[in-house]
């Protein structure tokens, strides 16, 4: 089965690439904005500036294994919520 759905590039974007990288051919734009922003334990390299999460130095969403990491974290988060009886 193809896994092409895990990778997307938008080279015409005025911000491409939005991070300094050595190899733009492997730069993944699929998660332009990381869906794990809401998680404190997202597994990424983030800091807090005045209480706001700063993900500038995190490359997980743009990496080759980023899709698998993000989907895994979402599944893990939803399982924890279900175990705690939290439906929101």
PDB file of C-alpha atoms in Angstrom, residues 5-39:
ATOM      1  CA  UNK A   5      -0.806  10.529   1.869  1.00  0.00           C
ATOM      2  CA  UNK A   6       1.828  11.071   4.582  1.00  0.00           C
ATOM      3  CA  UNK A   7       3.791  13.601   2.555  1.00  0.00           C
ATOM      4  CA  UNK A   8       2.945  16.877   0.821  1.00  0.00           C
ATOM      5  CA  UNK A   9       5.018  19.812  -0.388  1.00  0.00           C
ATOM      6  CA  UNK A  10       3.825  23.251  -1.332  1.00  0.00           C
ATOM      7  CA  UNK A  11       6.937  24.677  -2.966  1.00  0.00           C
ATOM      8  CA  UNK A  12       5.025  27.701  -4.262  1.00  0.00           C
ATOM      9  CA  UNK A  13       4.225  28.805  -0.709  1.00  0.00           C
ATOM     10  CA  UNK A  14       5.882  32.119   0.097  1.00  0.00           C
ATOM     11  CA  UNK A  15       7.194  30.592   3.338  1.00  0.00           C
ATOM     12  CA  UNK A  16       8.621  27.367   1.851  1.00  0.00           C
ATOM     13  CA  UNK A  17      10.491  26.055   3.675  1.00  0.00           C
ATOM     14  CA  UNK A  18       9.328  27.679   6.896  1.00  0.00           C
ATOM     15  CA  UNK A  19      12.382  26.296   8.766  1.00  0.00           C
ATOM     16  CA  UNK A  20      16.043  26.280   7.829  1.00  0.00           C
ATOM     17  CA  UNK A  21      16.785  22.783   6.559  1.00  0.00           C
ATOM     18  CA  UNK A  22      19.608  21.183   4.600  1.00  0.00           C
ATOM     19  CA  UNK A  23      17.369  19.088   2.348  1.00  0.00           C
ATOM     20  CA  UNK A  24      14.164  20.719   1.098  1.00  0.00           C
ATOM     21  CA  UNK A  25      13.260  17.602  -0.914  1.00  0.00           C
ATOM     22  CA  UNK A  26      12.259  15.815   2.305  1.00  0.00           C
ATOM     23  CA  UNK A  27      10.525  18.837   3.863  1.00  0.00           C
ATOM     24  CA  UNK A  28       6.922  17.862   4.614  1.00  0.00           C
ATOM     25  CA  UNK A  29       4.252  20.574   4.500  1.00  0.00           C
ATOM     26  CA  UNK A  30       1.360  18.229   5.358  1.00  0.00           C
ATOM     27  CA  UNK A  31       1.099  19.584   8.904  1.00  0.00           C
ATOM     28  CA  UNK A  32       1.836  23.226   8.222  1.00  0.00           C
ATOM     29  CA  UNK A  33       0.382  23.939  11.661  1.00  0.00           C
ATOM     30  CA  UNK A  34       1.012  21.122  14.089  1.00  0.00           C
ATOM     31  CA  UNK A  35      -2.174  19.468  15.392  1.00  0.00           C
ATOM     32  CA  UNK A  36      -0.304  18.624  18.617  1.00  0.00           C
ATOM     33  CA  UNK A  37      -0.007  22.262  19.665  1.00  0.00           C
ATOM     34  CA  UNK A  38      -2.703  21.702  22.294  1.00  0.00           C
ATOM     35  CA  UNK A  39      -0.747  18.878  23.978  1.00  0.00           C
TER      36      UNK A  39
END
